[in-house]
Coordinates of C-alpha atoms in Angstrom, one line a residue:
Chain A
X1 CA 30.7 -36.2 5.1
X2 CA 32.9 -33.4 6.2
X3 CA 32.2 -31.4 3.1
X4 CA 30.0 -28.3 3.9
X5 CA 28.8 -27.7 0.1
X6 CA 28.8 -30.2 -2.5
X7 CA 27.7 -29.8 -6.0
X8 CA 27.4 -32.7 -8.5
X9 CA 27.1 -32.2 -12.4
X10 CA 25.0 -28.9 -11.9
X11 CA 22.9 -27.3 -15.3
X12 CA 21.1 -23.7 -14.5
X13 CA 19.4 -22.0 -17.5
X14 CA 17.9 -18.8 -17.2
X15 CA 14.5 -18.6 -18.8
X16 CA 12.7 -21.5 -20.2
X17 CA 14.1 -24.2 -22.3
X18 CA 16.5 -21.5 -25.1
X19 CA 17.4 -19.2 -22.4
X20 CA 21.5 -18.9 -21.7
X21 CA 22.9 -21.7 -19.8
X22 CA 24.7 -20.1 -17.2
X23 CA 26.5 -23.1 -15.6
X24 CA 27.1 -26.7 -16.7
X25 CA 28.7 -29.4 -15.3
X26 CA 29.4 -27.5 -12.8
X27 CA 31.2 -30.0 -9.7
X28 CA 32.9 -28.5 -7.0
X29 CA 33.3 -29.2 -2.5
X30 CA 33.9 -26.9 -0.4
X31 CA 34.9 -28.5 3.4
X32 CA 34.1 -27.2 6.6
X33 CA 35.8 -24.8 7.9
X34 CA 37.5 -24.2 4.2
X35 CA 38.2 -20.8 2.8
X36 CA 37.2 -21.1 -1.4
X37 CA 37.3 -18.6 -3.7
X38 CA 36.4 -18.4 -6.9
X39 CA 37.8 -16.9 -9.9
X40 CA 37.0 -16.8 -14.0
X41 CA 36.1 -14.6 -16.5
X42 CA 33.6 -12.0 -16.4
X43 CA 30.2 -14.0 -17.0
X44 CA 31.4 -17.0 -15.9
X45 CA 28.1 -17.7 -13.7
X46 CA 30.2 -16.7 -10.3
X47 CA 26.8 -15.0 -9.5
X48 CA 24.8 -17.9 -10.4
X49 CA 26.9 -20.3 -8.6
X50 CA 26.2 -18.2 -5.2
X51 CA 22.5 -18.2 -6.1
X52 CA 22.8 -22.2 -6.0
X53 CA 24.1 -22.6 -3.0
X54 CA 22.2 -20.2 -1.3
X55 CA 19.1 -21.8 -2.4
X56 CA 18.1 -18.7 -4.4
X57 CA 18.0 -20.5 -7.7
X58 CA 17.1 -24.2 -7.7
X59 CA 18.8 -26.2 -10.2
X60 CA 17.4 -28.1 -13.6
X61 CA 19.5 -31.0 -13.4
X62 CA 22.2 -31.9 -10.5
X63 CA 22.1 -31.9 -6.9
X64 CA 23.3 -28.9 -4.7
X65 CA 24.1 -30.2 -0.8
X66 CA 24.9 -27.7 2.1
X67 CA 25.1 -29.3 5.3
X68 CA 23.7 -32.7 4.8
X69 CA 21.0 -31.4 2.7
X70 CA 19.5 -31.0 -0.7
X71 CA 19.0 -27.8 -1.4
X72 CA 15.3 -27.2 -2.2
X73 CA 14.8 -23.8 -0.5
X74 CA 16.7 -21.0 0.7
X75 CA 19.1 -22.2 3.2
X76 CA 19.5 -19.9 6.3
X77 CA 22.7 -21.1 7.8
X78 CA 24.5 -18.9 4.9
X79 CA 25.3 -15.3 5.1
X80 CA 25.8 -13.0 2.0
X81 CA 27.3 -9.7 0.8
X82 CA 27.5 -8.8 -1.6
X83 CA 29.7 -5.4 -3.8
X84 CA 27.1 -2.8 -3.4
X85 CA 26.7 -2.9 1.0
X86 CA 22.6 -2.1 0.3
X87 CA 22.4 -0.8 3.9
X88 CA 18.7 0.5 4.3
X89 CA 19.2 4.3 4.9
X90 CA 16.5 4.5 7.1
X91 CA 17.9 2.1 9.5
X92 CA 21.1 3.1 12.3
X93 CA 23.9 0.3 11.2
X94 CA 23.3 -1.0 14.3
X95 CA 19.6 -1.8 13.4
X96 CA 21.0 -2.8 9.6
X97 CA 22.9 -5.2 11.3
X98 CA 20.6 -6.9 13.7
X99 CA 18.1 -7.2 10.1
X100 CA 18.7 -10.6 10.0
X101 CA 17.9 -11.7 13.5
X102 CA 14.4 -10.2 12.5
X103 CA 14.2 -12.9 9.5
X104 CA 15.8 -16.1 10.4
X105 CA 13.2 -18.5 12.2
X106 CA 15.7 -19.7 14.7
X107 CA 16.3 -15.7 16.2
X108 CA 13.4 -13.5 15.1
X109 CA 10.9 -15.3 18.1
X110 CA 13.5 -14.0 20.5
X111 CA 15.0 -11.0 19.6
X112 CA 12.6 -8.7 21.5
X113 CA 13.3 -10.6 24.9
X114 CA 17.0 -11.1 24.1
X115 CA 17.8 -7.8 22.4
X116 CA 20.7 -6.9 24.5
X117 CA 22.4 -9.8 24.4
X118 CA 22.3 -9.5 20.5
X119 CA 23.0 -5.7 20.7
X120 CA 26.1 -6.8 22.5
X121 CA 26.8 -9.4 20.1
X122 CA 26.7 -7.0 17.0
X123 CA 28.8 -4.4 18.8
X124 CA 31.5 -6.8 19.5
X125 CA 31.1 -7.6 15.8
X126 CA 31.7 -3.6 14.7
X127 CA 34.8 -3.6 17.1
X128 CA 36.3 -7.0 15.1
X129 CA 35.9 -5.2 12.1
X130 CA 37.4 -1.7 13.5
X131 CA 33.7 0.2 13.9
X132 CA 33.3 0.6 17.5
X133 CA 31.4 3.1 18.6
X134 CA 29.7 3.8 14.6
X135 CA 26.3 1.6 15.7
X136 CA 24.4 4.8 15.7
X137 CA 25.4 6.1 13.1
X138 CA 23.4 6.1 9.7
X139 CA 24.8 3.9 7.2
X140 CA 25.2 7.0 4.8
X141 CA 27.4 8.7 7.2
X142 CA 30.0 6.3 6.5
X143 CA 32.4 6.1 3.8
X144 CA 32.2 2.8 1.4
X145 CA 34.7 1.2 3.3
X146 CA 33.0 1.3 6.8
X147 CA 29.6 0.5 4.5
X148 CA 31.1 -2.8 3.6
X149 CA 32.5 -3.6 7.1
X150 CA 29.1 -2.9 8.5
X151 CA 27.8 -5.5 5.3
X152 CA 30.3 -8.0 7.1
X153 CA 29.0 -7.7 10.3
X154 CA 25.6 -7.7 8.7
X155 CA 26.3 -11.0 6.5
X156 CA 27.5 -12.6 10.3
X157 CA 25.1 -11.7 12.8
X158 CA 23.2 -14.9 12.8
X159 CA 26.6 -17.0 13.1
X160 CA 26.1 -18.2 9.7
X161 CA 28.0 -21.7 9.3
X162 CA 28.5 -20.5 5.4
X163 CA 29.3 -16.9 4.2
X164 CA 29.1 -16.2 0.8
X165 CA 30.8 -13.2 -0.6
X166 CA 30.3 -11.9 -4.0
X167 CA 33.3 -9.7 -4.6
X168 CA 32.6 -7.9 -1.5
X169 CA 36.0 -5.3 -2.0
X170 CA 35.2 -4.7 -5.9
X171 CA 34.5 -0.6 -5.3
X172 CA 37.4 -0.2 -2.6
X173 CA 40.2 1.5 -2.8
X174 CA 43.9 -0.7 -3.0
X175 CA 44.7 0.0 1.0
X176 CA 41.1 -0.2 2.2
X177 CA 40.7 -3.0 0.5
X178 CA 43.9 -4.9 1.7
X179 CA 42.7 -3.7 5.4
X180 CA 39.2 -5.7 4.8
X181 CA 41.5 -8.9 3.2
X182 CA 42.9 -8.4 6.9
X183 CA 39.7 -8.5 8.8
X184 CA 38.2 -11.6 6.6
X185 CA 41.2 -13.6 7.4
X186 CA 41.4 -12.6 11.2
X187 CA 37.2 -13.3 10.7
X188 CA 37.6 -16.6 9.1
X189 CA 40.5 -17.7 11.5
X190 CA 38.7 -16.8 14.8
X191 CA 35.2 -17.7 14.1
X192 CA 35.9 -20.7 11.9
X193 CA 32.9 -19.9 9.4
X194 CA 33.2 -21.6 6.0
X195 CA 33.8 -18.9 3.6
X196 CA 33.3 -18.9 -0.2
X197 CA 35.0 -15.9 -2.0
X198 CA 33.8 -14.9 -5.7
X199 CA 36.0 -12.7 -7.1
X200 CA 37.8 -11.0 -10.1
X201 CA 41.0 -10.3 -7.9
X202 CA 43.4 -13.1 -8.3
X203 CA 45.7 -11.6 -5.7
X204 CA 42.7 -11.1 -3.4
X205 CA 42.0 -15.1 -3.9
X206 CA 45.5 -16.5 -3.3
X207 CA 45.8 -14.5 -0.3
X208 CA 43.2 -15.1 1.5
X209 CA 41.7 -19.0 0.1
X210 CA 42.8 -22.3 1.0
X211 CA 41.6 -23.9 -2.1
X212 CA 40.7 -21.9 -5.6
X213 CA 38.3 -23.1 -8.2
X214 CA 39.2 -21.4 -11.6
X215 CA 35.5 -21.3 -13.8
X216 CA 35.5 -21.6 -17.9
X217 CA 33.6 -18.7 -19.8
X218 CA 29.7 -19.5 -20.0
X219 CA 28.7 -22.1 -19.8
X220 CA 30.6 -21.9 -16.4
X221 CA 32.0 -25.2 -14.9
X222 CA 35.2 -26.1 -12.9
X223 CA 38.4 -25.7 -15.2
X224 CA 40.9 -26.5 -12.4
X225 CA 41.7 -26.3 -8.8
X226 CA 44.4 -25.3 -6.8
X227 CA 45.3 -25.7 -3.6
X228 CA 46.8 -22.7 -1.8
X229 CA 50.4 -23.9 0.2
X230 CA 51.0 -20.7 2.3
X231 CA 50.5 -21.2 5.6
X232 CA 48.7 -19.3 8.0
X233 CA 48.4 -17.0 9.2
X234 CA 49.1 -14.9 6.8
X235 CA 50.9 -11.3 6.4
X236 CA 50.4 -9.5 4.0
X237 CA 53.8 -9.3 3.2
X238 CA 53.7 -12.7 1.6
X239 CA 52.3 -10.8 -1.7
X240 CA 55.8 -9.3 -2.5
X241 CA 56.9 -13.6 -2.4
X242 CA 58.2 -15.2 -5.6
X243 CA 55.8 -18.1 -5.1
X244 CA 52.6 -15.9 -4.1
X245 CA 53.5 -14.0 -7.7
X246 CA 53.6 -16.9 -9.8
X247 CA 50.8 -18.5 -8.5
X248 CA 49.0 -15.3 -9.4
X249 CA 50.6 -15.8 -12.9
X250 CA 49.6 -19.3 -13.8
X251 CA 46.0 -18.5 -12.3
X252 CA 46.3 -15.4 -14.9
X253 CA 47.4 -17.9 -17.7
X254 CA 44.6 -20.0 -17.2
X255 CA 41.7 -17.4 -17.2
X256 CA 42.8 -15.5 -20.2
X257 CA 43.0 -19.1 -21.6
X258 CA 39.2 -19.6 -20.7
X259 CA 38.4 -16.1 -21.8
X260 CA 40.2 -16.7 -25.7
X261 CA 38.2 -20.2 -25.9
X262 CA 34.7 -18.4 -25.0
Chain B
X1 CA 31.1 26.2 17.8
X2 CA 29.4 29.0 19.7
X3 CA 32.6 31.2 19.8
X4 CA 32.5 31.2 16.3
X5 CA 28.8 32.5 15.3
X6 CA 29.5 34.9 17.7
X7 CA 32.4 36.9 16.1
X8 CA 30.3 35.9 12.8
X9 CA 27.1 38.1 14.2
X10 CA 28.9 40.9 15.4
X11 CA 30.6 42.5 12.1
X12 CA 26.9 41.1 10.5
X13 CA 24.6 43.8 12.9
X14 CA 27.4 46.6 11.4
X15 CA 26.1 46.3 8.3
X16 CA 23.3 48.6 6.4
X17 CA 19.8 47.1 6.7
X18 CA 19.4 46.3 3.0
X19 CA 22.6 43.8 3.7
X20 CA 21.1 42.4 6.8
X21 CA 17.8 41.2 5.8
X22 CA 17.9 37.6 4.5
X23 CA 16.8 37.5 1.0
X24 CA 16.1 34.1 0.1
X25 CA 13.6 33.7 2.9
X26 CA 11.7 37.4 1.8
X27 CA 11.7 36.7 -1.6
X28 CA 8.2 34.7 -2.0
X29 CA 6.7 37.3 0.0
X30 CA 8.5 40.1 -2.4
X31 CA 7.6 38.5 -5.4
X32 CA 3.8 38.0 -4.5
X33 CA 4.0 41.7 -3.6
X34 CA 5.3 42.2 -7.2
X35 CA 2.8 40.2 -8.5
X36 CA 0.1 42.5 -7.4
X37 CA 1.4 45.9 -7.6
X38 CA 1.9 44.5 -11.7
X39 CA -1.5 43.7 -12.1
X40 CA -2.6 46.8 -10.3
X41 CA -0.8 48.9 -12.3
X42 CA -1.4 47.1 -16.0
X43 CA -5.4 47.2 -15.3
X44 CA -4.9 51.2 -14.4
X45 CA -2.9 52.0 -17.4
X46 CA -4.9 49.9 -19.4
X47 CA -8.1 51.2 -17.8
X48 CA -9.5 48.1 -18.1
X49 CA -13.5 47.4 -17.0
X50 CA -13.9 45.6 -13.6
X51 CA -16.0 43.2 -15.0
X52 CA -12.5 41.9 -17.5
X53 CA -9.8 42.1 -14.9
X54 CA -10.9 43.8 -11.5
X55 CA -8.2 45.8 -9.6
X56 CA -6.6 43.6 -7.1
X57 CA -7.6 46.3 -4.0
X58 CA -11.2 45.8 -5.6
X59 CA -10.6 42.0 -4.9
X60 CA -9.3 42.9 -1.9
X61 CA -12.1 44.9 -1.1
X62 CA -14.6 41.6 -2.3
X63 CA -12.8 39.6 0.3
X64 CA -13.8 41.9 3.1
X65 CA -17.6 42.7 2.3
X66 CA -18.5 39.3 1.2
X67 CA -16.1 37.9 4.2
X68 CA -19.3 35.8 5.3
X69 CA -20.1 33.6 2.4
X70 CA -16.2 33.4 1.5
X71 CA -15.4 31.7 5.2
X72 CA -18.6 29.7 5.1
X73 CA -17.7 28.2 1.5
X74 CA -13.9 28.2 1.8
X75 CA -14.8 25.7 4.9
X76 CA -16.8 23.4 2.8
X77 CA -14.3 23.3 0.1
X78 CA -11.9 22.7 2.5
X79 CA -13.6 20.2 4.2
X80 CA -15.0 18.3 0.7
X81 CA -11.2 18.3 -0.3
X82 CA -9.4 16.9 2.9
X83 CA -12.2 14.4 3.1
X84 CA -11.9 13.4 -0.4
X85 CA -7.9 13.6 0.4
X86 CA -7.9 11.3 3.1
X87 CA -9.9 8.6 1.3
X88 CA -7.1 9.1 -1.8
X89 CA -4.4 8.6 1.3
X90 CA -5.9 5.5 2.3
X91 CA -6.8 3.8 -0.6
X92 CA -4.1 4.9 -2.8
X93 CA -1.6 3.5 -0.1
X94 CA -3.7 0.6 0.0
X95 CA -4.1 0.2 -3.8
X96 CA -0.1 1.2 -4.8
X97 CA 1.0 -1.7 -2.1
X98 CA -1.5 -4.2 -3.7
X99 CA -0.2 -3.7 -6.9
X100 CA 3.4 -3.1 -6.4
X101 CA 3.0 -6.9 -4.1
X102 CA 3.2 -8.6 -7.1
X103 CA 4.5 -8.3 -11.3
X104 CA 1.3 -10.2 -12.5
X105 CA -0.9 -8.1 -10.4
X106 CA 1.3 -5.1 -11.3
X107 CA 0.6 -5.9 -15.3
X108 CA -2.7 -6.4 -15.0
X109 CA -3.7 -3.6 -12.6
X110 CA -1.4 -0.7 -14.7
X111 CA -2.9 -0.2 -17.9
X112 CA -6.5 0.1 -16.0
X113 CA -5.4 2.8 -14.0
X114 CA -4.0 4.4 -16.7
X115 CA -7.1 4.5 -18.7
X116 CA -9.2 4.9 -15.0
X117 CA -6.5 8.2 -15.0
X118 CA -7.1 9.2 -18.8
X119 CA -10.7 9.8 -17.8
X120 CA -11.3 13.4 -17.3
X121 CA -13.0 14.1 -14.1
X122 CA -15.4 16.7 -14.9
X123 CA -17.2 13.8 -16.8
X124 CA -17.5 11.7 -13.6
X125 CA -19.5 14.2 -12.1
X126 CA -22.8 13.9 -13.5
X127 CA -22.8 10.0 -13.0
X128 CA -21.7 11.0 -9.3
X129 CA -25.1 13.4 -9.0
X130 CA -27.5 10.6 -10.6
X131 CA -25.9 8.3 -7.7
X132 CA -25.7 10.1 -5.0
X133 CA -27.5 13.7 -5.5
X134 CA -25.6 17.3 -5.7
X135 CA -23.7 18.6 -2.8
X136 CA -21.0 16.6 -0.6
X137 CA -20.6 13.7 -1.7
X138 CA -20.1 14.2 -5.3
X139 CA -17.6 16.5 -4.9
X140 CA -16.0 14.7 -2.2
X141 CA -15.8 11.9 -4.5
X142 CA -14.0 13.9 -7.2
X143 CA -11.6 15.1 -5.0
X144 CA -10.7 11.3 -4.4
X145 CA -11.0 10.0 -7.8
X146 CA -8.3 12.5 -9.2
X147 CA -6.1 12.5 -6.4
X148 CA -5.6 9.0 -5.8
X149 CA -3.7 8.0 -9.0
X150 CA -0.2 9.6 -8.2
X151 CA -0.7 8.1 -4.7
X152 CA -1.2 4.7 -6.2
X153 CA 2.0 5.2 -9.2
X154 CA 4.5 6.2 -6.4
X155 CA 3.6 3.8 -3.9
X156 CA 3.6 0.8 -6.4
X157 CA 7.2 2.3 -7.8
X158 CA 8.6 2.3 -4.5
X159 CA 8.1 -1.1 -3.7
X160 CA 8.8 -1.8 -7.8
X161 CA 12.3 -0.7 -7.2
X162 CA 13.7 -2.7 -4.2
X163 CA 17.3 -3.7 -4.8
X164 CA 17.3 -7.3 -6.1
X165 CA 20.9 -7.7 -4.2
X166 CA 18.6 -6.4 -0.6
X167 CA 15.4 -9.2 -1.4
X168 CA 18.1 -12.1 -2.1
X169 CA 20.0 -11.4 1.2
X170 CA 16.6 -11.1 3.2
X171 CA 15.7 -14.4 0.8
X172 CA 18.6 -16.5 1.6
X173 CA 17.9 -16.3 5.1
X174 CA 14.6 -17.6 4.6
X175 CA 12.4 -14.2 4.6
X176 CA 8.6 -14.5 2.9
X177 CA 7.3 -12.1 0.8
X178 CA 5.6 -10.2 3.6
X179 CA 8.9 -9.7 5.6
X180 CA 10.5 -7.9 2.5
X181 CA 7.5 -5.7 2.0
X182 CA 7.4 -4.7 5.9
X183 CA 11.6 -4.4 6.2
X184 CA 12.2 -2.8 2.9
X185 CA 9.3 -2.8 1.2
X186 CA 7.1 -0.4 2.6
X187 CA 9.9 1.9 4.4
X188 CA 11.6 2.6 1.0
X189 CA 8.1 3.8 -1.0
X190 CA 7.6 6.1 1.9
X191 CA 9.8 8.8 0.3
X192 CA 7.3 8.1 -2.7
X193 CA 4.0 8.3 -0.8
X194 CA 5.1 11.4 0.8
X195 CA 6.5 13.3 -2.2
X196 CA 3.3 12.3 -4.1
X197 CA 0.9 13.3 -1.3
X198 CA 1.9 17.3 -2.4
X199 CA 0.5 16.5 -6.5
X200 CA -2.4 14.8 -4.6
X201 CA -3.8 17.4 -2.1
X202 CA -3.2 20.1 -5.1
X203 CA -5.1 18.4 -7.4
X204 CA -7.6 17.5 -4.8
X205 CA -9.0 20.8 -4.9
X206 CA -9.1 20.2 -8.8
X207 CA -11.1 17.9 -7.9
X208 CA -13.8 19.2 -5.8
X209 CA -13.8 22.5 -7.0
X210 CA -15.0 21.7 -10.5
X211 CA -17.7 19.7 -8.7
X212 CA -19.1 22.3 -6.7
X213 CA -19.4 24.5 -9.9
X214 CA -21.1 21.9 -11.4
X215 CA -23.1 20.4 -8.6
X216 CA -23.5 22.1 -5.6
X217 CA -24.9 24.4 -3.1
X218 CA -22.1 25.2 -1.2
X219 CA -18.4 25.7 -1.8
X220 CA -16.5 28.0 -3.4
X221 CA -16.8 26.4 -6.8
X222 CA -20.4 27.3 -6.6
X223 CA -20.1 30.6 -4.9
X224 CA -17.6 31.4 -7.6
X225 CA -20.1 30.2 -10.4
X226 CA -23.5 32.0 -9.0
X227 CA -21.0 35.2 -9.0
X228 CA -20.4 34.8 -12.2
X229 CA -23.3 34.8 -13.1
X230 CA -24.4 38.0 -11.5
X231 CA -21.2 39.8 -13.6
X232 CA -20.1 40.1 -9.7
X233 CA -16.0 39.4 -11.1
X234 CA -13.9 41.0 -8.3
X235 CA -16.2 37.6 -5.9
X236 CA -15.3 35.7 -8.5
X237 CA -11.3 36.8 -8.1
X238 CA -11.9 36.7 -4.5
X239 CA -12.6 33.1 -4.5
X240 CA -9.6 32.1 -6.7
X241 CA -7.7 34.0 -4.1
X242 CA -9.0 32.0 -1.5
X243 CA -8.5 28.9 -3.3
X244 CA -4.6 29.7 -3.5
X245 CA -4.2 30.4 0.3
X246 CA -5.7 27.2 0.6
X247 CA -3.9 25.3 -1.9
X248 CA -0.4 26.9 -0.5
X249 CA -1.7 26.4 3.2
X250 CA -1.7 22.2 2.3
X251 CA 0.7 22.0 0.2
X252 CA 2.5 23.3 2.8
X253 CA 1.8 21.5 5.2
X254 CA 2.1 17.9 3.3
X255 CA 6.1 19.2 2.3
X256 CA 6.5 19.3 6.1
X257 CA 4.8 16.1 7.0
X258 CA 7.1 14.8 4.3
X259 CA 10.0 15.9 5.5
X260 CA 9.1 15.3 9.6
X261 CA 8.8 11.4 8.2
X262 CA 11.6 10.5 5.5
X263 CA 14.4 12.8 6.7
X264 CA 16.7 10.3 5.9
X265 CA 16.0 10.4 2.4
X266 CA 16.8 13.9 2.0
X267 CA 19.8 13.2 3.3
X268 CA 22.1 15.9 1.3
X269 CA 20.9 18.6 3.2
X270 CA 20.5 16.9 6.9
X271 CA 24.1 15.6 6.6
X272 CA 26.2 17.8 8.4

């Protein structure tokens, strides 16, 4: 029962009866609490996997659970971002951030009483993820790194007990993006969230997951996983570690293995 | 900061006047200038009759000794047009968020419009008079029937165009259909609606004009046509004038209403 997501012998085709199978078979648990990412080739169904569990996409045969329950609907206990920040312009980031207090059932009934309290809490958010003092500011005054911090805060404003992040650091640059590894893991360490991690960086994954779930070429399904031994918390000085690089490697191995067979 | 412009202005007053005036913002005034000193001087050299081209100062001169009529029917036109304008506002913002709700409706609704759009106007009118009788209503009518289409396009294209990564984060966390029309929806087609509202009011006076010439008593469509008919040309000239002061006066004013309410999406220039 302490698994978070579970989902059994999953089929998704995309439309009607011929359309492209995006994932089958597809198994896979995530705990609670867990960091997962997941890794494949490119049209593996990563996306469509996120689109399961967040209830976006039901499936045509197999049973998705988050939390206890089937998934018939779009669950709201899950937070998203995804690699392009889509910050409304017209909003401040402040008010970008607070967007999803204004949807979720729980929050939007008592945002306009409460909204200092969750002003507060979505400024102490920015400072977690180094942009104090940047709530007024228009989301394209920032630079795409500060766009996809804001996106964080965004994704966790409603304490989400699941984030799902579709390669969230794809369009960064190599230092930016190894300071936003460092704010998911300091994230995922203080706040405890469950996170699952899609992503095309293997180096990214091993750094920052606990478990990694390597998908075959479409139809997409569960090749292998692995189990990540470093212990936390993490520098990132580990990287430059024998065993960090060949766990890279064999995780390289085994997608250009599934690539050659699709 | 104000250190700065200061040493900037000072070398700036030095210069000769030519230098000093700002170019860029004299230039439409220049050019209109132009415009009419040309014309002036290719109807002299061509000695062309005033009832083909009449001298600009002779249209000039129009303007003043008819002044009366001109004000009393440059008020109806621009009262037929705004009229007709605002109805085009409202339903076209009312239409372009109907269809852009949905793809079925969207499919369905399109290719009308299109053929609605295809129609040309002028033809309208005479089913407008057997409804309603010449005057105001007809041509208020026109001026809403062609204005109203680009209204419709840009609104429905706005909401069209919604990021699918934006609806399935708003999704996830549970949002209906109405929440991603009033969060993203509708804020992001405003740019639209207010860019379009410039083609509208322009070819509002399309619209009513070419009703009053047709059918009406008032308006300077039909003070323009019952000049014609009298050979009276240099009237006739005065009234296009009018119409242009008029047409720039709106258009105007809609580019500023558009940029007072979607600043942010002209963002290039407001950016520091």
């Amino acid at each position: 029962m302490s698994h978070l997501v579970s989902i059994d012998q999953v089929d998704m085709r995309y439309g009607g009866a011929d359309g492209t199978l995006a994932v089958s078979g597809l198994t896979m648990r995530v705990d609670k609490g867990e960091f997962a990412a997941v890794v494949g080739p490119s049209g593996c169904g990563k996306s469509t996997l996120m689109k399961l569990v967040t209830g976006l996409h039901i499936p045509q045969t197999g049973v998705v659970v988050v939390a206890g329950a089937q998934v018939t609907k779009p669950v709201s206990i899950v937070g998203m971002a995804f690699q392009n920040p889509t910050m409304l312009p017209w909003r401040t980031t402040l008010d970008n951030i607070l967007l999803p207090l204004e949807i979720v059932e729980r929050h939007r009934h008592r945002l306009r009483a409460n909204k200092k309290e969750y002003v507060e809490k979505a400024e102490h958010l920015l400072e977690t993820v180094g942009l104090k003092g940047f709530g007024q500011k228009f989301p394209w005054q920032l630079s795409g790194g500060m766009q996809q911090r804001a996106n964080l805060c965004r994704a966790l404003i409603h304490e989400p007990d699941l984030l799902m992040l579709d390669e969230p650091f794809g369009a960064l640059d190599a230092f930016t993006r190894e300071e936003l590894w460092c704010v998911i893991r300091d994230l995922h360490a203080a706040q405890g969230v469950t996170i699952v991690l899609v992503t095309h960086d293997l180096r990214e994954a091993v750094f920052l997951a606990d478990t990694i779930f390597v998908m075959s070429a479409r139809p997409g399904r569960i090749l292998k996983e692995h189990r990540v031994p470093f212990q936390r918390p993490r520098d990132l000085d580990i990287m430059y570690q024998t065993e960090f690089n060949d766990m890279v490697h064999e995780l390289h191995g085994e997608i250009a293995k599934a690539r050659a067979v699709a | 900061m104000t250190s700065i412009i200061e040493t900037a202005v000072t070398p700036v007053a030095k210069k000769p006047l030519l230098a000093r005036i700002n170019w860029v913002r004299a230039a439409p005034f220049l050019y209109t200038l132009a415009l009419f000193l040309i014309w002036e001087g290719l109807v002299l050299a061509l000695d062309m009759p005033p009832t083909i081209l009449p001298l600009p100062t002779r249209v000039f001169q129009a303007i003043v000794q008819y002044w009366s009529p001109i004000w009393k029917n440059s008020l109806q036109t621009l009262y037929t047009t705004t009229v007709g304008f605002a109805i085009a506002v409202v339903a076209g913002l009312a239409i372009g968020l109907f269809i852009g709700w949905s793809k079925t409706i969207y499919s369905g609704l399109y290719p009308l419009m299109i053929g609605f759009n295809a129609i040309p106007k002028v033809a309208l009118v005479p089913i407008l008079v057997i409804w309603f009788g010449i005057g105001t209503v007809p041509a208020v009518l026109t001026a809403f029937l062609i204005s109203f289409f680009p209204i419709v396009v840009n609104v429905a294209t706005g909401l069209a165009t919604i990021e699918p990564e934006t609806e399935d984060v708003l999704r996830a966390l549970g949002a209906r259909k109405m929440d991603i029309m009033l969060k993203v929806g509708i804020p992001r087609s405003m740019p639209y609606f207010f860019g379009s509202l410039k083609i509208a009011i322009t070819l509002a006076f399309v619209g009513s004009v070419v009703s009053e010439t047709v059918a009406s008593n008032y308006g300077l469509g039909n003070m323009m046509s019952s000049a014609q008919s009298q050979f009276n040309v240099p009237l006739v000239f005065a009234g296009l004038l009018m119409l242009a002061v008029e047409g720039i006066v709106m258009y105007a004013l809609m580019a500023l209403l558009e940029r007072r309410m979607t600043g942010w999406a002209h963002r290039s220039t407001m950016a520091q």
